[in-house]
XYZ file of C-alpha atoms in Angstrom:
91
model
C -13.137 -3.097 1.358
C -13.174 -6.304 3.320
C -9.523 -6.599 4.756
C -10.392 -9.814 5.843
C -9.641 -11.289 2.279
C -6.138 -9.589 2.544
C -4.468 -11.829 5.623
C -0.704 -11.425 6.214
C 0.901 -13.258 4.052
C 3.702 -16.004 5.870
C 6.954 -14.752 4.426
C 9.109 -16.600 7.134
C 10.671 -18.334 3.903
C 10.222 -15.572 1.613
C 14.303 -14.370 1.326
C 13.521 -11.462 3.698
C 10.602 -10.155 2.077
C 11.718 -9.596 -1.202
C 9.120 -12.447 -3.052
C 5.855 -12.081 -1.455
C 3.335 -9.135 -0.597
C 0.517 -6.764 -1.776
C 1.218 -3.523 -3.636
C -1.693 -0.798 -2.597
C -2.770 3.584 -4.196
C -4.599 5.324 -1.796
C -5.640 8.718 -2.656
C -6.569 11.094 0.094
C -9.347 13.938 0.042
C -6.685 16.342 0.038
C -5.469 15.083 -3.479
C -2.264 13.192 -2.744
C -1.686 9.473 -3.169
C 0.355 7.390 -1.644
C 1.806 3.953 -3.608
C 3.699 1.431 -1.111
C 3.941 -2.136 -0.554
C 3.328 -4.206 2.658
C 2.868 -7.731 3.798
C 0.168 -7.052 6.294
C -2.299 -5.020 4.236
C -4.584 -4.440 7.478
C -2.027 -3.396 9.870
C -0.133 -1.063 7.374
C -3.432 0.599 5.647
C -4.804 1.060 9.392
C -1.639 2.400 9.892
C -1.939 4.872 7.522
C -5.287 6.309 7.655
C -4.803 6.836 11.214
C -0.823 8.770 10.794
C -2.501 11.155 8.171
C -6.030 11.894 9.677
C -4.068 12.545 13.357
C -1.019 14.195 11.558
C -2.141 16.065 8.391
C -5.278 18.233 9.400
C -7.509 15.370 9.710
C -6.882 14.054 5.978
C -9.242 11.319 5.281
C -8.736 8.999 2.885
C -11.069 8.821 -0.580
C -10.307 5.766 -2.536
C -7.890 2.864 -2.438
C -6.918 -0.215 -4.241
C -5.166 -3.084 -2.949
C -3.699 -6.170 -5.176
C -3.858 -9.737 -5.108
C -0.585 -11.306 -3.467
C 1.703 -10.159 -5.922
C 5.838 -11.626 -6.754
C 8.525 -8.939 -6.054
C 6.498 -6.084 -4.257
C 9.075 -3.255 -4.411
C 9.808 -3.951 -8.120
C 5.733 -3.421 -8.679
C 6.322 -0.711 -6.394
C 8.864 1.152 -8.335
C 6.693 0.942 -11.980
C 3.663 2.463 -10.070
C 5.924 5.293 -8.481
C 7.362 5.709 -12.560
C 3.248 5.705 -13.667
C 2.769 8.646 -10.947
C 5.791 10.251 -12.080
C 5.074 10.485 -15.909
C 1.323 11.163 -15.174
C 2.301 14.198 -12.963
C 5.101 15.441 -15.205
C 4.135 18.685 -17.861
C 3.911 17.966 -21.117
């Protein structure tokens, strides 16, 4: 993935964060994904893969997918978290 068409957005006017940013899944070789939202997708997603190979018994991650700019980050956020939840629940 070429971070380099994901720049940090400038969210100095941006009502502390709450308009502006990118919503990314990774999913790790050892199964688990991780949904979040960030401003700075290279920073946080370096971030990331570095915390959970040094951490988690060198867990490497598999695939990812990042978004466009997107309005309201957390609210996108919080329907992918729902989507993992009702795609994980039995029955």
């Amino acid at each position: 993935m070429n971070f380099f068409l994901h720049r940090p957005l400038n969210t100095w006017d941006d009502e502390g964060y709450e308009i502006r940013g990118y919503v990314y899944i990774i999913e790790f070789d050892s199964g688990w994904v991780k949904a979040g939202k960030t401003e700075n997708p290279q920073q946080r997603l370096h971030t990331l893969a570095a915390h959970f190979y040094r951490n988690h018994d060198g867990v490497k991650i598999n695939r990812m997918w990042l978004s466009i700019p997107v309005i309201n980050p957390l609210k996108t956020e919080r329907l992918v978290h729902e989507c993992q939840r009702s795609c994980n629940s039995p029955g």
